[in-house]
Amino acid sequence: MKLVKLIANLGYGSRKQVALMFREGRITDPAGEVLYADDAVAHANVRVDGEPLDPPQGLLLMLHKPVGYTCSTKDPGRVVYDLLPPRFRLRDPVLSTVGRLDRDTSGLLLMTDDGALLHRITSPKSHLPKVYEATLASDLRGDEAAVFGSGTLMLESEKTPLAPAGFEALGPRRARITLVEGRYHQIRRMFAAVGNHVETLHRHTLGGLGLADLPAGQWRLLDETDRATLFTNPV
Ligand code: URA
């Protein structure tokens, strides 16, 4: 791919703007030698204003989503893209969230510009478990494990029952839930179906990946080892 297109696709500017950056000598190699738009140079050897280029197409990142941010590009309020470098929002192909977390849900969110990878992660065939912890407004009833694990729970306006979900009580009003699918507001609606209300919800893991010590609001790129870890925990 031509350098101008490559750099424009990473969100640095339109092709016209990037062509101007070349003319201004802002695009260089690691030694500071000015590059030209037609040069054939590896991604790793391009600098913009002395800084390495953003990661190439095929990026996968993990974000510790805080409460209060939506998984959208258009919401007038705070969106998860506000937590990333501004250029990431302008990338082509687009950087999408892998599934969604509600505005009031915190925890592990993946984002990628790789459509095939996104599909592989979210496909029910991958059976990647997602583990959440919820705090509840009322005490658990005692039948949640049976109801959620039954494979017959029908939520309002759904056409098929939920797949069996894992449930573990962690206290009178705290529980760990493991899902292998992702329906709209699924956990909140599951607890509503057993007469309860979710007060806080946090996603701890997706497949074999956890947040480890990544602070809320922070993100990190995932490498090949992380990708392998992601797919190591199918149920
Ligand atoms: N279930 C929900 O209700 N919300 C989420 O964000 C994820 C799962």
Short mmCIF file of C-alpha atoms and ligand atoms in Angstrom, two decimals:
data_model
loop_
_atom_site.label_atom_id
_atom_site.label_comp_id
_atom_site.label_asym_id
_atom_site.label_seq_id
_atom_site.Cartn_x
_atom_site.Cartn_y
_atom_site.Cartn_z
CA MET A 1 0.00 0.00 0.00
CA LYS A 2 1.22 3.50 -0.81
CA LEU A 3 2.59 5.34 2.22
CA VAL A 4 0.11 8.21 1.84
CA LYS A 5 -2.85 5.84 1.93
CA LEU A 6 -1.39 3.80 4.77
CA ILE A 7 -0.85 6.87 6.95
CA ALA A 8 -4.21 8.42 6.02
CA ASN A 9 -5.97 5.13 6.89
CA LEU A 10 -4.43 5.29 10.34
CA GLY A 11 -6.32 8.53 10.97
CA TYR A 12 -3.46 11.04 10.62
CA GLY A 13 -5.45 13.07 8.11
CA SER A 14 -6.99 12.97 4.66
CA ARG A 15 -4.72 11.84 1.82
CA LYS A 16 -4.35 15.50 0.86
CA GLN A 17 -3.29 16.41 4.40
CA VAL A 18 -0.87 13.48 4.57
CA ALA A 19 0.63 14.44 1.18
CA LEU A 20 1.27 17.88 2.67
CA MET A 21 2.93 16.28 5.71
CA PHE A 22 5.34 14.56 3.29
CA ARG A 23 6.10 17.85 1.56
CA GLU A 24 6.75 19.45 4.95
CA GLY A 25 9.31 16.72 5.73
CA ARG A 26 7.38 15.46 8.75
CA ILE A 27 7.48 11.84 7.60
CA THR A 28 10.92 10.32 8.15
CA ASP A 29 12.73 7.07 8.75
CA PRO A 30 14.10 6.19 12.23
CA ALA A 31 17.35 8.05 11.43
CA GLY A 32 15.41 11.24 10.63
CA GLU A 33 15.85 11.00 6.82
CA VAL A 34 12.87 12.51 5.07
CA LEU A 35 10.66 9.95 3.31
CA TYR A 36 8.75 10.49 0.09
CA ALA A 37 5.23 9.38 -0.65
CA ASP A 38 6.41 6.75 -3.17
CA ASP A 39 9.08 5.17 -0.94
CA ALA A 40 8.59 1.50 -0.09
CA VAL A 41 9.24 1.40 3.65
CA ALA A 42 8.13 -1.07 6.31
CA HIS A 43 5.49 0.22 8.75
CA ALA A 44 7.96 -0.10 11.63
CA ASN A 45 10.42 2.21 9.90
CA VAL A 46 8.12 5.19 9.44
CA ARG A 47 8.08 8.13 11.85
CA VAL A 48 5.62 11.01 11.93
CA ASP A 49 7.12 14.05 13.65
CA GLY A 50 9.71 11.64 15.04
CA GLU A 51 7.11 9.28 16.58
CA PRO A 52 6.49 5.68 15.46
CA LEU A 53 3.31 5.11 13.47
CA ASP A 54 0.23 3.85 15.27
CA PRO A 55 -0.23 0.05 15.10
CA PRO A 56 -1.03 -1.30 11.64
CA GLN A 57 -4.32 -2.76 10.53
CA GLY A 58 -5.18 -5.89 12.52
CA LEU A 59 -4.99 -4.34 15.95
CA LEU A 60 -6.70 -5.81 18.96
CA LEU A 61 -6.83 -3.93 22.24
CA MET A 62 -8.24 -4.39 25.68
CA LEU A 63 -9.93 -1.49 27.48
CA HIS A 64 -10.91 -1.40 31.14
CA LYS A 65 -14.23 0.30 30.52
CA PRO A 66 -15.39 2.51 33.37
CA VAL A 67 -19.05 3.02 34.23
CA GLY A 68 -20.58 5.99 32.36
CA TYR A 69 -19.17 5.36 28.87
CA THR A 70 -21.17 3.92 25.95
CA CYS A 71 -19.87 1.52 23.30
CA SER A 72 -20.82 3.83 20.46
CA THR A 73 -19.26 6.40 18.17
CA LYS A 74 -22.36 8.60 18.05
CA ASP A 75 -23.68 8.91 21.60
CA PRO A 76 -23.75 12.58 22.67
CA GLY A 77 -22.38 11.55 26.08
CA ARG A 78 -19.05 9.95 26.91
CA VAL A 79 -18.03 7.10 24.60
CA VAL A 80 -15.30 4.47 24.90
CA TYR A 81 -13.42 6.10 21.99
CA ASP A 82 -12.82 9.12 24.26
CA LEU A 83 -10.45 6.88 26.25
CA LEU A 84 -8.25 6.09 23.21
CA PRO A 85 -5.93 8.29 21.14
CA PRO A 86 -8.24 10.53 19.03
CA ARG A 87 -6.75 9.17 15.77
CA PHE A 88 -8.07 5.67 16.57
CA ARG A 89 -11.62 6.89 15.93
CA LEU A 90 -10.65 7.90 12.38
CA ARG A 91 -9.01 4.64 11.33
CA ASP A 92 -10.03 2.78 8.17
CA PRO A 93 -10.97 -0.05 8.59
CA VAL A 94 -12.92 1.14 11.59
CA LEU A 95 -12.03 0.14 15.10
CA SER A 96 -15.13 -1.53 16.58
CA THR A 97 -16.02 -2.83 20.00
CA VAL A 98 -16.19 -6.61 20.22
CA GLY A 99 -19.76 -6.89 21.43
CA ARG A 100 -20.94 -4.24 23.85
CA LEU A 101 -21.07 -3.42 27.52
CA ASP A 102 -23.92 -1.22 28.78
CA ARG A 103 -23.12 2.32 29.85
CA ASP A 104 -23.50 1.27 33.48
CA THR A 105 -21.35 -1.86 33.13
CA SER A 106 -17.60 -1.72 33.77
CA GLY A 107 -14.82 -4.13 32.92
CA LEU A 108 -13.07 -5.90 30.11
CA LEU A 109 -13.92 -4.68 26.61
CA LEU A 110 -12.06 -5.72 23.47
CA MET A 111 -11.81 -3.54 20.38
CA THR A 112 -10.48 -4.50 16.96
CA ASP A 113 -10.35 -3.39 13.33
CA ASP A 114 -10.18 -7.02 12.19
CA GLY A 115 -13.68 -8.09 11.13
CA ALA A 116 -12.83 -11.80 10.89
CA LEU A 117 -11.34 -11.79 14.37
CA LEU A 118 -14.34 -9.91 15.76
CA HIS A 119 -16.63 -12.52 14.25
CA ARG A 120 -14.53 -15.37 15.63
CA ILE A 121 -14.65 -13.91 19.16
CA THR A 122 -18.38 -13.18 19.17
CA SER A 123 -19.54 -16.26 17.26
CA PRO A 124 -21.55 -18.62 19.48
CA LYS A 125 -19.52 -21.42 17.88
CA SER A 126 -16.41 -20.17 19.69
CA HIS A 127 -18.16 -20.72 23.06
CA LEU A 128 -15.97 -18.09 24.68
CA PRO A 129 -17.17 -17.66 28.26
CA LYS A 130 -17.67 -14.15 29.64
CA VAL A 131 -17.53 -13.87 33.40
CA TYR A 132 -19.34 -11.04 35.21
CA GLU A 133 -19.87 -10.08 38.82
CA ALA A 134 -23.10 -8.40 39.81
CA THR A 135 -24.29 -6.72 42.96
CA LEU A 136 -28.02 -6.88 43.48
CA ALA A 137 -30.72 -4.76 45.05
CA SER A 138 -32.37 -7.72 46.86
CA ASP A 139 -31.16 -10.96 48.42
CA LEU A 140 -30.76 -13.93 46.10
CA ARG A 141 -33.74 -16.28 46.15
CA GLY A 142 -31.78 -19.52 45.91
CA ASP A 143 -33.16 -20.78 42.60
CA GLU A 144 -31.02 -18.57 40.33
CA ALA A 145 -28.49 -21.31 39.50
CA ALA A 146 -31.33 -23.61 38.41
CA VAL A 147 -33.21 -20.95 36.44
CA PHE A 148 -30.13 -19.49 34.69
CA GLY A 149 -28.63 -22.92 34.03
CA SER A 150 -31.84 -24.44 32.67
CA GLY A 151 -31.45 -23.50 29.03
CA THR A 152 -35.18 -22.73 28.97
CA LEU A 153 -35.29 -19.18 30.36
CA MET A 154 -37.18 -16.98 27.88
CA LEU A 155 -36.65 -13.25 28.17
CA GLU A 156 -39.34 -10.84 27.06
CA SER A 157 -39.35 -10.13 23.29
CA GLU A 158 -36.83 -12.92 22.58
CA LYS A 159 -37.67 -15.75 20.19
CA THR A 160 -35.36 -18.41 21.63
CA PRO A 161 -34.51 -19.35 25.21
CA LEU A 162 -31.18 -18.38 26.70
CA ALA A 163 -28.32 -20.84 26.54
CA PRO A 164 -27.50 -22.25 29.99
CA ALA A 165 -25.53 -19.68 32.01
CA GLY A 166 -23.22 -20.34 34.95
CA PHE A 167 -24.17 -18.90 38.32
CA GLU A 168 -22.31 -18.76 41.63
CA ALA A 169 -23.49 -16.88 44.71
CA LEU A 170 -20.69 -14.79 46.23
CA GLY A 171 -22.79 -13.32 49.03
CA PRO A 172 -26.46 -12.59 49.80
CA ARG A 173 -26.50 -9.86 47.12
CA ARG A 174 -23.47 -10.71 45.00
CA ALA A 175 -23.08 -13.24 42.24
CA ARG A 176 -20.77 -14.41 39.48
CA ILE A 177 -22.45 -15.15 36.15
CA THR A 178 -20.86 -16.86 33.15
CA LEU A 179 -22.40 -16.29 29.72
CA VAL A 180 -21.58 -17.86 26.37
CA GLU A 181 -23.83 -15.51 24.41
CA GLY A 182 -24.50 -11.80 24.43
CA ARG A 183 -28.07 -10.61 24.24
CA TYR A 184 -29.18 -7.06 24.88
CA HIS A 185 -28.87 -6.19 28.61
CA GLN A 186 -28.77 -9.93 29.18
CA ILE A 187 -27.71 -10.12 32.81
CA ARG A 188 -29.93 -7.24 33.90
CA ARG A 189 -32.90 -8.94 32.21
CA MET A 190 -32.00 -12.35 33.66
CA PHE A 191 -32.11 -10.95 37.19
CA ALA A 192 -35.29 -9.03 36.41
CA ALA A 193 -36.80 -12.41 35.41
CA VAL A 194 -36.11 -13.71 38.95
CA GLY A 195 -37.50 -10.59 40.63
CA ASN A 196 -34.20 -8.86 41.32
CA HIS A 197 -32.38 -5.75 40.08
CA VAL A 198 -28.72 -5.42 39.12
CA GLU A 199 -27.06 -2.49 40.88
CA THR A 200 -23.51 -2.89 39.60
CA LEU A 201 -22.12 -5.11 36.87
CA HIS A 202 -18.48 -5.74 36.00
CA ARG A 203 -16.99 -8.05 33.36
CA HIS A 204 -13.89 -9.77 34.66
CA THR A 205 -12.89 -12.10 31.86
CA LEU A 206 -13.52 -12.94 28.23
CA GLY A 207 -12.26 -16.35 27.17
CA GLY A 208 -8.93 -16.81 28.95
CA LEU A 209 -8.23 -13.07 29.17
CA GLY A 210 -8.63 -10.95 32.30
CA LEU A 211 -7.90 -7.32 33.05
CA ALA A 212 -5.10 -8.18 35.50
CA ASP A 213 -4.03 -4.86 37.02
CA LEU A 214 -5.13 -2.61 34.15
CA PRO A 215 -6.71 0.44 35.85
CA ALA A 216 -10.20 1.67 34.90
CA GLY A 217 -10.08 3.93 31.84
CA GLN A 218 -6.77 2.46 30.60
CA TRP A 219 -6.13 0.30 27.54
CA ARG A 220 -3.36 -1.84 26.15
CA LEU A 221 -2.60 -3.51 22.83
CA LEU A 222 -2.89 -7.29 22.77
CA ASP A 223 -0.09 -9.32 21.21
CA GLU A 224 0.01 -12.84 19.80
CA THR A 225 0.35 -14.39 23.27
CA ASP A 226 -2.75 -12.51 24.48
CA ARG A 227 -4.66 -13.67 21.40
CA ALA A 228 -3.77 -17.27 22.13
CA THR A 229 -4.81 -16.78 25.77
CA LEU A 230 -8.12 -15.31 24.65
CA PHE A 231 -9.04 -18.56 22.89
CA THR A 232 -7.70 -20.95 25.56
CA ASN A 233 -10.81 -21.19 27.69
CA PRO A 234 -13.71 -22.46 25.61
CA VAL A 235 -16.38 -24.14 27.74
N1 URA B 1 -25.38 -8.09 30.56
C1 URA B 1 -25.88 -6.86 30.78
O1 URA B 1 -27.00 -6.73 31.26
N2 URA B 1 -25.12 -5.80 30.48
C2 URA B 1 -23.88 -5.90 29.98
O2 URA B 1 -23.23 -4.87 29.74
C3 URA B 1 -23.38 -7.18 29.75
C4 URA B 1 -24.14 -8.27 30.04
#
